[in-house]
Structures are given as structure tokens and as C-alpha cells.
């Protein structure tokens, strides 16, 4: 048998043909076959982020290509290779239980560019999607659907917050099917557009609406929450759904919440949505965020230090769109100024975004704006009066002095004409609690902040 090194070179050569250039450079380039014992195949990968990608995304493919090259691996271990030191981080993950894992293996042909006829973004493919525990179910379901459109999970319903990769995954299904069968009719549409077209059809008696949606092989419909409260559109979509489903055409839906939480969704549509597979997509954990940053930086031809990657991942926990935004900002800034995109540059940029707001706000502004918002005078607010319509604004002003300016309780009491600082403590605690429970208070506070920083 070939030496481990030549065997691995041959495996890599084959894999290089089946994944994008960026994916290969990010994940495969610096790997090595350390142990080619069939019972205990061990592969060294460059960092801890790569381990999970290999386990979830590339394990089956590697096993397959190894087998073609004469090595029937029973178990594949991935370890981080560091100079002189080697840590076994993880064992092989269990194989996908769907039974279709074999079919899901990326076809070993160079990927063709999708035809421009669809509005699908070719950048959104499975290759460029980083998998972690927050999205691995959604990822696996999408791969399964891409391999078995119309037969496996129909409909596939993905839900989760904004910027977490739903559109990316759904479009990846479209891209994958299209690259395999260029004749496949794939229609991607946002629900808002669907609603708009429906209204136009009614208003201008336009024809062709139903045909357009019912004569496709795959219908990908994004942001279904926009159908809430629109009864006629729901009815039309119900018929579209049935027509497609009956002829085993694949339907993929996304929404910001699960079917049962979309308000005013008719019962029959809700039950249809729950026929197939419903999966949530969550915010990736720290390690996955690191992997996403690494991959995206690599894609831009930049290699960031571990500290920079971790700094970004640590500080941006909202969603991936923002994470991407921060990274792009960092890279653009570094290029423009001719500096390194390192931690201190990142700190400067992100620190700016985070700390610039409160600096130019004074306690007087907070008190004045809050009074104005509630249409009372500052004098009333700082007076001894205990009328209900004055007490709440006063408490909110105290809360804002604390949350925005981090003033001490005695200082806050003084700002609002109180002698006793325990009043400030109680007021702030009360608003903190109310914000969690009372929608109206939450709105007041948010609105006042908006105006403060406008
Ligand atoms: P959603 O539809 O859930 O609001 P998107 O699919 O538009 O989110 O994702 C926002 C951005 O983040 C896109 O540019 C997408 O490519 C990227 N993104 C999200 N999740 C991932 C991931 N796991 N790996 C790589 N990129 C991701
Ligand atoms: Mg989206």
C-alpha cells in the first residue's frame, strides 16, 4: 500500500475537485494523515474549529474517498496538529441516522455554476456554510432534501431569528439541485414578493400567477411570517401548497417563528406546514462563530490571528450577518489605512461602535428627554409630587441614568431631587423587572433611548 503521505495526497487531490477553492484552502490544505491503520485512522487538522467541520461535514466524504484509495476506515479521529504536541480532541461522530448519508455525499464532479435564471445567490452553497451544534440539524435536513427533493421531508420548514443562515441554507438546496439537474425548475421567492404579486393579480386581473407557482419542481419560500393576517393570500398559498405536494414537488419554507407561533395562520395551513420536518436554527456558539470568521477571512484571502478571530467571536453575539459585517469592516479598514487587521484594530472599531453612544449624553439630557416624552415638565419630575403620571417617568429616568451613564445611586437620587438613595435603588429594580414583563414599559424605554441617541 502507498505510504500515508502519498495516500493522503491522492485523497486531497480528489477532494479538491469536489469542493470550492475557498473551502479547500480553509479546511483541507494543511491536513495530514497521521495514522492509516484501518481501525484507527487519524487525520491532523490545523485547529480546533476544523475538527467539528470535519466530523459533521466532511467525514463521510473522506471515508468514501479513503475507501476508493484502498483504505476502509472503521473510525476516523481528527486531531489538532501543533508543533511537537498533539491533542486528541474528539472521536468520530456517529454517522447521520437518516440512512441517506451515502446519497448525501457531494458528487465528485467539479461544481457547475448555477444558471442565472433563478434569483438564487450562487454564493449560498453548502460548501460555504459552517456547521455547528446550533445549525447542524437544519444543515443535515437541507442536504437530505437536496439529495431527495420531494420525497424525504416535505415541506421542510426552517425557523429562527434574523441573520442566522436560513436563506443561505434554503438557497443552498436550490443551488445543489440545480447543479445536478440543470432542467430542474426551482423557484425562490420571498413571501413579501408573493403577497405583492398576489395583490397585483387581483387588482390588475393579471394571469399566470397560479401557473408560475404550481409548475415548479422546488418552491423555496422565504420569511413566511409575512403571510400573517393576510387571509386571501393564505388561501391562495394553501392551494399552491396542495398542488405541489400532491405531485411530490419539494416545498421549503422559512420563518422567524415556528408555524404554531405565526399569528393568524389558518389552521389548515398550519397543519400543512407541520406535515414534513420543522427545524430551528439558532445562534452559533463561540467555536462555530470562530470557524465562520476564519472561513470568511480566508475567502477574502486574509489570514487573521487566533486572538483577532476570538475577539470578534466574543464580541458579536447577535447574528451572523452582523458578524460578517464587523469582519468586512475590519478588513476594509485595515486595507484602507494600511494596518494589520489585528486585535487592536478590531478593538478600535468594535469598541467605537459600542462605547461611542453614552459618551455624549448627559444626565440632564436623560431627565429632560424622559420628561418630554411623557409630556410633563422637568420641574414636575424632580418635584416632591407623587402623582402616578409623574412617578413612572421619574422611575424610568432613574433607570436610564443607571443603564446609560452608570451613575451611583446617591447621584441618581440627587439628579431627581430625592434625598434618600434607596428610592433610586427601588425604582431601578422596579423598572428592570417591568421591562421583562411589561411590553408597554419596554417600548417606552426603547423609544426614549432612540430619541436620546438620535
Ligand atoms: P437569515 O435568512 O436567517 O436571516 P441569512 O441566510 O441571510 O440569514 O444569513 C446572513 C448572512 O450570514 C449570510 O451572508 C450568510 O451567508 C451568513 N451565514 C449565516 N450562517 C452561516 C454559517 N453557518 N456559515 C457561513 N455563513 C453563514
Ligand atoms: Mg433570510
Short mmCIF file of C-alpha atoms and ligand atoms in Angstrom, two decimals:
data_model
loop_
_atom_site.label_atom_id
_atom_site.label_comp_id
_atom_site.label_asym_id
_atom_site.label_seq_id
_atom_site.Cartn_x
_atom_site.Cartn_y
_atom_site.Cartn_z
CA UNK A 1 0.00 0.00 0.00
CA UNK A 2 1.05 3.55 -0.57
CA UNK A 3 2.63 5.49 2.28
CA UNK A 4 0.29 7.53 4.42
CA UNK A 5 1.61 10.67 2.79
CA UNK A 6 1.03 9.66 -0.84
CA UNK A 7 -2.31 8.13 0.03
CA UNK A 8 -3.40 11.40 1.61
CA UNK A 9 -2.16 13.44 -1.32
CA UNK A 10 -4.29 11.36 -3.60
CA UNK A 11 -7.32 11.76 -1.31
CA UNK A 12 -6.80 15.52 -1.19
CA UNK A 13 -6.46 15.67 -4.95
CA UNK A 14 -9.85 14.08 -5.33
CA UNK A 15 -11.49 16.23 -2.68
CA UNK A 16 -10.11 19.36 -4.23
CA UNK A 17 -12.21 18.66 -7.29
CA UNK A 18 -15.42 18.46 -5.34
CA UNK A 19 -15.30 21.49 -3.06
CA UNK A 20 -14.80 25.17 -3.72
CA UNK A 21 -11.35 26.66 -3.77
CA UNK A 22 -12.01 28.60 -0.56
CA UNK A 23 -13.28 25.54 1.27
CA UNK A 24 -10.28 23.54 0.24
CA UNK A 25 -7.90 26.28 1.30
CA UNK A 26 -9.67 26.79 4.61
CA UNK A 27 -10.16 23.24 5.74
CA UNK A 28 -8.13 20.76 3.75
CA UNK A 29 -4.92 22.41 2.75
CA UNK A 30 -2.98 21.90 5.96
CA UNK A 31 -4.18 18.46 6.85
CA UNK A 32 -2.17 15.31 7.14
CA UNK A 33 -2.83 11.61 7.51
CA UNK A 34 -1.07 10.60 10.71
CA UNK A 35 -2.22 7.05 11.13
CA UNK A 36 -3.51 4.83 8.33
CA UNK A 37 -4.37 1.85 10.48
CA UNK A 38 -7.87 0.82 9.31
CA UNK A 39 -9.16 0.56 12.87
CA UNK A 40 -7.83 3.91 13.85
CA UNK A 41 -7.36 6.34 11.01
CA UNK A 42 -6.08 9.64 12.35
CA UNK A 43 -6.07 12.92 10.49
CA UNK A 44 -4.33 16.05 11.72
CA UNK A 45 -6.14 19.31 11.04
CA UNK A 46 -4.88 22.85 11.62
CA UNK A 47 -7.10 23.96 14.50
CA UNK A 48 -9.87 23.07 16.86
CA UNK A 49 -12.51 24.79 14.72
CA UNK A 50 -11.75 22.45 11.88
CA UNK A 51 -12.49 19.35 13.91
CA UNK A 52 -16.21 19.85 14.03
CA UNK A 53 -16.38 20.78 10.36
CA UNK A 54 -14.66 17.53 9.50
CA UNK A 55 -16.85 15.49 11.80
CA UNK A 56 -20.13 16.88 10.57
CA UNK A 57 -19.49 17.91 7.01
CA UNK A 58 -16.61 16.02 5.51
CA UNK A 59 -16.42 12.78 7.46
CA UNK A 60 -18.48 10.71 5.05
CA UNK A 61 -16.74 12.16 2.07
CA UNK A 62 -13.29 11.48 3.47
CA UNK A 63 -14.27 7.95 4.41
CA UNK A 64 -15.56 7.42 0.91
CA UNK A 65 -12.51 8.73 -0.86
CA UNK A 66 -10.21 6.83 1.50
CA UNK A 67 -12.08 3.68 0.61
CA UNK A 68 -11.68 4.35 -3.10
CA UNK A 69 -7.99 4.61 -2.38
CA UNK A 70 -7.94 1.26 -0.64
CA UNK A 71 -8.29 2.25 3.00
CA UNK A 72 -11.53 1.11 4.60
CA UNK A 73 -11.61 3.27 7.71
CA UNK A 74 -13.59 1.89 10.63
CA UNK A 75 -13.17 5.04 12.60
CA UNK A 76 -11.67 8.41 11.81
CA UNK A 77 -10.12 10.54 14.53
CA UNK A 78 -9.38 14.19 14.00
CA UNK A 79 -6.63 15.79 15.99
CA UNK A 80 -5.20 19.25 16.07
CA UNK A 81 -1.67 19.23 14.82
CA UNK A 82 0.63 21.53 16.69
CA UNK A 83 4.37 21.51 16.57
CA UNK A 84 5.60 18.68 18.72
CA UNK A 85 2.33 18.48 20.62
CA UNK A 86 -0.74 16.63 19.54
CA UNK A 87 -4.04 16.60 21.37
CA UNK A 88 -6.74 14.13 20.58
CA UNK A 89 -9.80 16.30 20.81
CA UNK A 90 -12.52 14.13 19.51
CA UNK A 91 -13.61 10.82 18.24
CA UNK A 92 -15.50 10.17 15.10
CA UNK A 93 -19.07 11.41 15.20
CA UNK A 94 -21.88 8.98 14.65
CA UNK A 95 -22.96 8.71 11.09
CA UNK A 96 -26.06 10.53 10.03
CA UNK A 97 -29.04 8.43 11.01
CA UNK A 98 -31.15 9.33 8.00
CA UNK A 99 -29.98 6.29 6.09
CA UNK A 100 -29.27 8.51 3.14
CA UNK A 101 -25.82 9.57 4.21
CA UNK A 102 -24.32 7.88 1.19
CA UNK A 103 -26.54 9.77 -1.17
CA UNK A 104 -25.69 12.99 0.56
CA UNK A 105 -22.04 12.75 -0.27
CA UNK A 106 -21.18 15.62 -2.50
CA UNK A 107 -20.91 14.34 -6.04
CA UNK A 108 -17.31 14.18 -7.04
CA UNK A 109 -17.61 16.40 -10.04
CA UNK A 110 -16.48 19.99 -10.27
CA UNK A 111 -19.45 22.11 -9.29
CA UNK A 112 -21.03 23.89 -12.20
CA UNK A 113 -22.14 27.47 -11.91
CA UNK A 114 -25.89 27.68 -11.40
CA UNK A 115 -27.84 29.10 -14.31
CA UNK A 116 -28.73 32.73 -13.79
CA UNK A 117 -32.41 32.07 -14.47
CA UNK A 118 -33.10 31.76 -10.74
CA UNK A 119 -32.78 34.58 -8.28
CA UNK A 120 -30.72 32.31 -6.09
CA UNK A 121 -27.36 33.62 -4.96
CA UNK A 122 -24.66 31.17 -6.11
CA UNK A 123 -22.55 32.13 -3.11
CA UNK A 124 -25.06 30.43 -0.86
CA UNK A 125 -23.99 26.83 -1.13
CA UNK A 126 -23.32 24.01 1.31
CA UNK A 127 -19.60 24.44 0.90
CA UNK A 128 -19.59 27.93 2.30
CA UNK A 129 -21.86 27.06 5.21
CA UNK A 130 -20.17 26.41 8.54
CA UNK A 131 -21.79 23.79 10.69
CA UNK A 132 -22.03 23.75 14.47
CA UNK A 133 -24.45 22.45 17.05
CA UNK A 134 -26.73 25.45 16.50
CA UNK A 135 -27.44 24.60 12.89
CA UNK A 136 -26.37 21.01 12.24
CA UNK A 137 -29.91 19.64 12.19
CA UNK A 138 -31.02 22.27 9.71
CA UNK A 139 -27.91 21.65 7.64
CA UNK A 140 -28.45 17.88 7.58
CA UNK A 141 -32.13 18.26 6.73
CA UNK A 142 -31.29 20.60 3.86
CA UNK A 143 -28.70 18.21 2.48
CA UNK A 144 -31.16 15.38 2.73
CA UNK A 145 -33.79 17.38 0.87
CA UNK A 146 -31.27 18.41 -1.78
CA UNK A 147 -30.47 14.73 -2.33
CA UNK A 148 -34.12 13.60 -2.28
CA UNK A 149 -36.28 16.50 -3.38
CA UNK A 150 -40.00 15.95 -2.89
CA UNK A 151 -39.67 12.62 -1.17
CA UNK A 152 -37.96 12.96 2.17
CA UNK A 153 -39.09 15.94 4.22
CA UNK A 154 -41.92 17.78 2.55
CA UNK A 155 -42.35 20.54 3.41
CA UNK A 156 -39.11 21.44 5.09
CA UNK A 157 -39.80 24.29 7.48
CA UNK A 158 -36.84 26.22 8.94
CA UNK A 159 -37.32 28.86 11.58
CA UNK A 160 -35.14 31.11 13.68
CA UNK A 161 -34.01 34.68 14.27
CA UNK A 162 -32.74 37.06 11.67
CA UNK A 163 -29.27 36.64 10.16
CA UNK A 164 -28.73 33.05 11.28
CA UNK A 165 -28.42 31.38 7.88
CA UNK A 166 -31.92 30.30 6.88
CA UNK A 167 -31.85 31.95 3.48
CA UNK A 168 -28.33 30.67 2.91
CA UNK A 169 -29.34 27.07 3.62
CA UNK A 170 -32.54 27.17 1.58
CA UNK A 171 -30.76 28.61 -1.39
CA UNK A 172 -28.00 26.04 -0.99
CA UNK A 173 -30.64 23.38 -1.57
CA UNK A 174 -31.69 25.16 -4.75
CA UNK A 175 -28.11 25.52 -5.95
CA UNK A 176 -27.33 21.90 -5.25
CA UNK A 177 -30.36 20.53 -7.09
CA UNK A 178 -29.77 22.87 -9.99
CA UNK A 179 -26.12 21.86 -10.32
CA UNK A 180 -27.18 18.23 -10.56
CA UNK A 181 -30.09 18.77 -12.88
CA UNK A 182 -29.96 21.97 -14.86
CA UNK A 183 -33.53 21.39 -16.07
CA UNK A 184 -34.99 21.42 -12.58
CA UNK A 185 -37.44 24.26 -12.14
CA UNK A 186 -36.52 25.95 -8.92
CA UNK A 187 -38.35 28.99 -7.72
CA UNK A 188 -37.07 31.06 -4.84
CA UNK A 189 -39.31 33.82 -3.58
CA UNK A 190 -39.72 35.97 -0.54
CA UNK A 191 -43.19 35.90 0.97
CA UNK A 192 -43.43 39.66 0.66
CA UNK A 193 -43.00 39.36 -3.11
CA UNK A 194 -45.52 36.55 -3.21
CA UNK A 195 -48.03 38.76 -1.41
CA UNK A 196 -47.30 41.67 -3.71
CA UNK A 197 -47.75 39.60 -6.85
CA UNK A 198 -50.95 38.17 -5.50
CA UNK A 199 -52.38 41.61 -4.85
CA UNK A 200 -51.37 42.75 -8.33
CA UNK A 201 -53.02 39.74 -9.86
CA UNK A 202 -56.28 40.63 -8.16
CA UNK A 203 -56.09 44.34 -8.76
CA UNK A 204 -54.98 44.24 -12.39
CA UNK A 205 -56.53 40.88 -13.21
CA UNK A 206 -53.10 39.60 -14.19
CA UNK A 207 -52.97 36.00 -15.32
CA UNK A 208 -50.30 33.38 -14.84
CA UNK A 209 -49.94 33.73 -11.10
CA UNK A 210 -51.07 30.25 -10.15
CA UNK A 211 -49.18 28.62 -13.01
CA UNK A 212 -46.00 30.34 -12.07
CA UNK A 213 -46.03 28.80 -8.62
CA UNK A 214 -47.62 25.48 -9.37
CA UNK A 215 -45.41 24.41 -12.25
CA UNK A 216 -42.14 24.17 -10.40
CA UNK A 217 -40.15 21.25 -9.04
CA UNK A 218 -38.94 23.08 -5.97
CA UNK A 219 -40.62 26.06 -4.35
CA UNK A 220 -38.47 27.90 -1.83
CA UNK A 221 -40.47 30.49 0.02
CA UNK A 222 -38.67 32.71 2.49
CA UNK A 223 -39.92 34.66 5.53
CA UNK A 224 -43.36 33.10 5.77
CA UNK A 225 -44.19 35.28 8.80
CA UNK A 226 -45.20 37.98 6.29
CA UNK A 227 -48.26 35.97 5.42
CA UNK A 228 -49.71 36.63 8.89
CA UNK A 229 -53.06 38.38 8.82
CA UNK A 230 -53.47 38.04 5.06
CA UNK A 231 -56.31 35.61 4.69
CA UNK A 232 -56.75 35.67 0.93
CA UNK A 233 -53.05 35.14 0.36
CA UNK A 234 -53.07 32.27 2.83
CA UNK A 235 -55.89 30.68 0.90
CA UNK A 236 -54.02 31.03 -2.38
CA UNK A 237 -50.89 29.61 -0.82
CA UNK A 238 -52.89 26.73 0.60
CA UNK A 239 -53.92 25.70 -2.91
CA UNK A 240 -50.41 26.19 -4.25
CA UNK A 241 -49.08 24.04 -1.44
CA UNK A 242 -51.57 21.26 -2.13
CA UNK A 243 -50.93 21.25 -5.87
CA UNK A 244 -47.19 20.96 -5.35
CA UNK A 245 -47.37 18.47 -2.52
CA UNK A 246 -49.72 16.17 -4.39
CA UNK A 247 -47.30 15.92 -7.27
CA UNK A 248 -44.35 15.33 -4.93
CA UNK A 249 -42.74 18.66 -5.58
CA UNK A 250 -40.48 19.93 -2.86
CA UNK A 251 -41.55 22.87 -0.72
CA UNK A 252 -39.08 24.65 1.55
CA UNK A 253 -40.31 27.36 3.89
CA UNK A 254 -38.59 29.67 6.34
CA UNK A 255 -39.98 31.91 9.02
CA UNK A 256 -38.82 33.77 12.08
CA UNK A 257 -41.01 31.57 14.27
CA UNK A 258 -42.49 28.06 14.19
CA UNK A 259 -45.85 27.51 12.44
CA UNK A 260 -47.77 27.39 15.71
CA UNK A 261 -46.50 30.84 16.69
CA UNK A 262 -47.27 32.68 13.47
CA UNK A 263 -50.30 34.76 14.43
CA UNK A 264 -53.50 34.38 12.42
CA UNK A 265 -52.20 31.50 10.37
CA UNK A 266 -55.22 29.47 9.33
CA UNK A 267 -55.40 26.10 10.99
CA UNK A 268 -55.31 24.15 7.75
CA UNK A 269 -52.18 25.94 6.58
CA UNK A 270 -50.54 25.48 9.96
CA UNK A 271 -51.18 21.76 9.88
CA UNK A 272 -49.77 21.54 6.34
CA UNK A 273 -46.61 23.27 7.45
CA UNK A 274 -46.18 20.69 10.16
CA UNK A 275 -46.55 17.72 7.82
CA UNK A 276 -42.90 17.44 6.97
CA UNK A 277 -39.95 18.48 9.04
CA UNK A 278 -39.78 21.59 11.23
CA UNK A 279 -36.34 22.62 12.46
CA UNK A 280 -34.98 25.65 14.24
CA UNK A 281 -31.74 27.45 13.51
CA UNK A 282 -30.07 29.09 16.48
CA UNK A 283 -27.23 31.49 17.10
CA UNK A 284 -23.95 29.63 16.63
CA UNK A 285 -21.83 29.05 19.70
CA UNK A 286 -18.43 30.64 20.19
CA UNK A 287 -16.45 27.95 18.37
CA UNK A 288 -18.71 27.99 15.36
CA UNK A 289 -18.55 31.78 15.24
CA UNK A 290 -14.77 31.48 15.21
CA UNK A 291 -14.94 28.97 12.37
CA UNK A 292 -17.25 31.26 10.38
CA UNK A 293 -14.88 34.20 10.79
CA UNK A 294 -11.88 32.10 9.81
CA UNK A 295 -13.61 30.80 6.73
CA UNK A 296 -14.86 34.20 5.62
CA UNK A 297 -11.49 35.84 6.18
CA UNK A 298 -9.82 33.06 4.25
CA UNK A 299 -12.29 33.52 1.47
CA UNK A 300 -11.16 37.13 1.26
CA UNK A 301 -7.58 35.93 1.13
CA UNK A 302 -6.74 37.17 4.63
CA UNK A 303 -5.45 35.10 7.47
CA UNK A 304 -6.35 36.51 10.90
CA UNK A 305 -4.58 35.72 14.15
CA UNK A 306 -6.37 33.44 16.58
CA UNK A 307 -6.75 36.35 19.01
CA UNK A 308 -8.45 38.53 16.41
CA UNK A 309 -10.83 35.76 15.43
CA UNK A 310 -11.69 35.12 19.05
CA UNK A 311 -12.09 38.80 19.79
CA UNK A 312 -14.69 39.17 17.05
CA UNK A 313 -16.50 35.98 18.02
CA UNK A 314 -16.55 37.04 21.65
CA UNK A 315 -17.90 40.49 20.99
CA UNK A 316 -20.52 39.86 18.35
CA UNK A 317 -23.17 37.53 19.58
CA UNK A 318 -26.24 38.85 17.85
CA UNK A 319 -26.23 37.13 14.49
CA UNK A 320 -24.02 36.05 11.63
CA UNK A 321 -24.95 38.92 9.40
CA UNK A 322 -23.53 41.32 11.98
CA UNK A 323 -20.50 39.13 12.47
CA UNK A 324 -19.86 39.26 8.73
CA UNK A 325 -20.41 43.00 8.80
CA UNK A 326 -17.85 43.50 11.56
CA UNK A 327 -15.32 41.34 9.77
CA UNK A 328 -15.80 43.17 6.48
CA UNK A 329 -15.47 46.46 8.25
CA UNK A 330 -12.25 45.33 9.89
CA UNK A 331 -10.77 44.09 6.61
CA UNK A 332 -11.77 47.21 4.72
CA UNK A 333 -10.44 49.50 7.41
CA UNK A 334 -7.14 47.64 7.67
CA UNK A 335 -6.68 47.74 3.92
CA UNK A 336 -7.55 51.41 3.63
CA UNK A 337 -5.24 52.50 6.41
CA UNK A 338 -2.53 50.02 5.56
CA UNK A 339 -2.61 48.48 9.04
CA UNK A 340 -2.85 44.89 10.26
CA UNK A 341 -6.38 43.59 10.86
CA UNK A 342 -5.34 42.58 14.38
CA UNK A 343 -6.97 42.73 17.79
CA UNK A 344 -6.14 46.34 18.47
CA UNK A 345 -7.60 47.45 15.14
CA UNK A 346 -10.69 45.34 15.85
CA UNK A 347 -10.92 46.78 19.34
CA UNK A 348 -10.77 50.26 17.95
CA UNK A 349 -13.56 49.55 15.51
CA UNK A 350 -15.88 47.50 17.67
CA UNK A 351 -15.06 49.49 20.78
CA UNK A 352 -16.11 52.58 18.88
CA UNK A 353 -19.41 51.15 17.93
CA UNK A 354 -20.11 50.06 21.48
CA UNK A 355 -18.85 52.93 23.61
CA UNK A 356 -19.44 55.96 21.47
CA UNK A 357 -23.11 56.17 22.31
CA UNK A 358 -23.26 57.06 26.02
CA UNK A 359 -20.28 59.39 25.95
CA UNK A 360 -22.07 62.45 24.65
CA UNK A 361 -25.21 62.02 26.72
CA UNK A 362 -25.56 63.98 29.96
CA UNK A 363 -27.77 63.28 32.96
CA UNK A 364 -29.67 66.49 32.26
CA UNK A 365 -30.49 65.26 28.77
CA UNK A 366 -31.81 61.99 30.15
CA UNK A 367 -34.06 63.72 32.66
CA UNK A 368 -35.28 66.31 30.15
CA UNK A 369 -35.96 63.87 27.34
CA UNK A 370 -37.77 61.47 29.61
CA UNK A 371 -39.98 64.25 30.96
CA UNK A 372 -40.66 65.49 27.45
CA UNK A 373 -41.51 62.01 26.24
CA UNK A 374 -44.16 61.72 28.95
CA UNK A 375 -45.30 65.28 28.37
CA UNK A 376 -44.54 66.53 31.86
CA UNK A 377 -42.09 69.24 32.87
CA UNK A 378 -38.64 68.66 34.30
CA UNK A 379 -39.69 70.67 37.32
CA UNK A 380 -42.59 68.30 37.98
CA UNK A 381 -40.35 65.33 37.50
CA UNK A 382 -37.83 66.49 40.09
CA UNK A 383 -40.51 67.80 42.48
CA UNK A 384 -41.86 66.07 45.59
CA UNK A 385 -45.13 65.18 43.80
CA UNK A 386 -46.18 61.54 43.95
CA UNK A 387 -48.90 61.52 41.29
CA UNK A 388 -48.95 58.36 39.21
CA UNK A 389 -48.33 60.12 35.90
CA UNK A 390 -45.14 61.58 37.37
CA UNK A 391 -43.85 58.63 39.36
CA UNK A 392 -43.40 56.28 36.41
CA UNK A 393 -41.46 58.79 34.26
CA UNK A 394 -39.27 59.54 37.28
CA UNK A 395 -38.54 55.87 37.80
CA UNK A 396 -37.71 55.42 34.12
CA UNK A 397 -35.37 58.41 34.22
CA UNK A 398 -33.58 56.84 37.18
CA UNK A 399 -33.31 53.57 35.35
CA UNK A 400 -31.81 55.31 32.31
CA UNK A 401 -29.31 57.25 34.42
CA UNK A 402 -28.12 53.92 35.72
CA UNK A 403 -28.17 51.91 32.50
CA UNK A 404 -26.78 54.60 30.19
CA UNK A 405 -24.44 56.57 32.44
CA UNK A 406 -23.73 54.07 35.23
CA UNK A 407 -24.27 56.78 37.83
CA UNK A 408 -24.19 55.80 41.51
CA UNK A 409 -27.50 55.53 43.39
CA UNK A 410 -26.89 58.62 45.56
CA UNK A 411 -26.03 60.63 42.45
CA UNK A 412 -29.19 59.41 40.71
CA UNK A 413 -31.28 60.39 43.74
CA UNK A 414 -29.82 63.89 43.67
CA UNK A 415 -30.50 64.28 39.92
CA UNK A 416 -34.16 63.68 40.57
CA UNK A 417 -34.48 65.72 43.71
CA UNK A 418 -34.67 62.78 46.13
CA UNK A 419 -32.92 62.79 49.46
CA UNK A 420 -32.79 59.07 50.01
CA UNK A 421 -30.81 56.91 47.62
CA UNK A 422 -32.81 53.77 48.48
CA UNK A 423 -35.65 55.31 46.46
CA UNK A 424 -33.36 55.16 43.45
CA UNK A 425 -32.48 51.53 44.15
CA UNK A 426 -36.12 50.50 44.41
CA UNK A 427 -37.18 52.48 41.35
CA UNK A 428 -34.45 51.00 39.19
CA UNK A 429 -35.20 47.47 40.36
CA UNK A 430 -38.85 48.01 39.59
CA UNK A 431 -38.18 49.17 36.03
CA UNK A 432 -35.67 46.40 35.44
CA UNK A 433 -38.33 43.89 36.31
CA UNK A 434 -41.08 45.70 34.41
CA UNK A 435 -39.00 45.71 31.24
CA UNK A 436 -39.06 41.95 31.24
CA UNK A 437 -42.77 41.63 31.94
CA UNK A 438 -44.47 44.66 30.54
CA UNK A 439 -44.42 45.31 26.84
CA UNK A 440 -45.54 48.94 27.19
CA UNK A 441 -42.70 49.82 29.55
CA UNK A 442 -40.20 48.12 27.29
CA UNK A 443 -41.50 50.23 24.43
CA UNK A 444 -41.28 53.46 26.45
CA UNK A 445 -37.68 52.80 27.43
CA UNK A 446 -36.67 51.80 23.91
CA UNK A 447 -38.33 54.86 22.43
CA UNK A 448 -36.72 57.28 24.88
CA UNK A 449 -33.31 55.74 24.16
CA UNK A 450 -33.92 56.09 20.45
CA UNK A 451 -34.63 59.78 20.90
CA UNK A 452 -31.67 60.27 23.21
CA UNK A 453 -29.22 58.94 20.70
CA UNK A 454 -30.95 60.17 17.54
P1 LIG B 1 -31.46 34.55 7.67
O1 LIG B 1 -32.10 34.18 6.38
O2 LIG B 1 -31.61 33.51 8.72
O3 LIG B 1 -31.86 35.91 8.16
P2 LIG B 1 -29.04 34.59 6.09
O4 LIG B 1 -29.13 33.25 5.47
O5 LIG B 1 -29.39 35.75 5.23
O6 LIG B 1 -29.88 34.65 7.45
O7 LIG B 1 -27.56 34.78 6.69
C1 LIG B 1 -26.96 36.03 6.95
C2 LIG B 1 -25.52 36.02 6.49
O8 LIG B 1 -24.76 35.19 7.35
C3 LIG B 1 -25.36 35.48 5.09
O9 LIG B 1 -24.37 36.21 4.41
C4 LIG B 1 -24.90 34.04 5.31
O10 LIG B 1 -24.07 33.60 4.27
C5 LIG B 1 -24.13 34.15 6.61
N1 LIG B 1 -24.20 32.93 7.41
C6 LIG B 1 -25.17 32.59 8.31
N2 LIG B 1 -24.91 31.41 8.88
C7 LIG B 1 -23.75 30.99 8.34
C8 LIG B 1 -22.94 29.82 8.52
N3 LIG B 1 -23.29 28.86 9.40
N4 LIG B 1 -21.81 29.70 7.79
C9 LIG B 1 -21.45 30.66 6.92
N5 LIG B 1 -22.16 31.78 6.69
C10 LIG B 1 -23.29 31.95 7.39
MG1 LIG B 2 -33.47 35.32 5.30
#
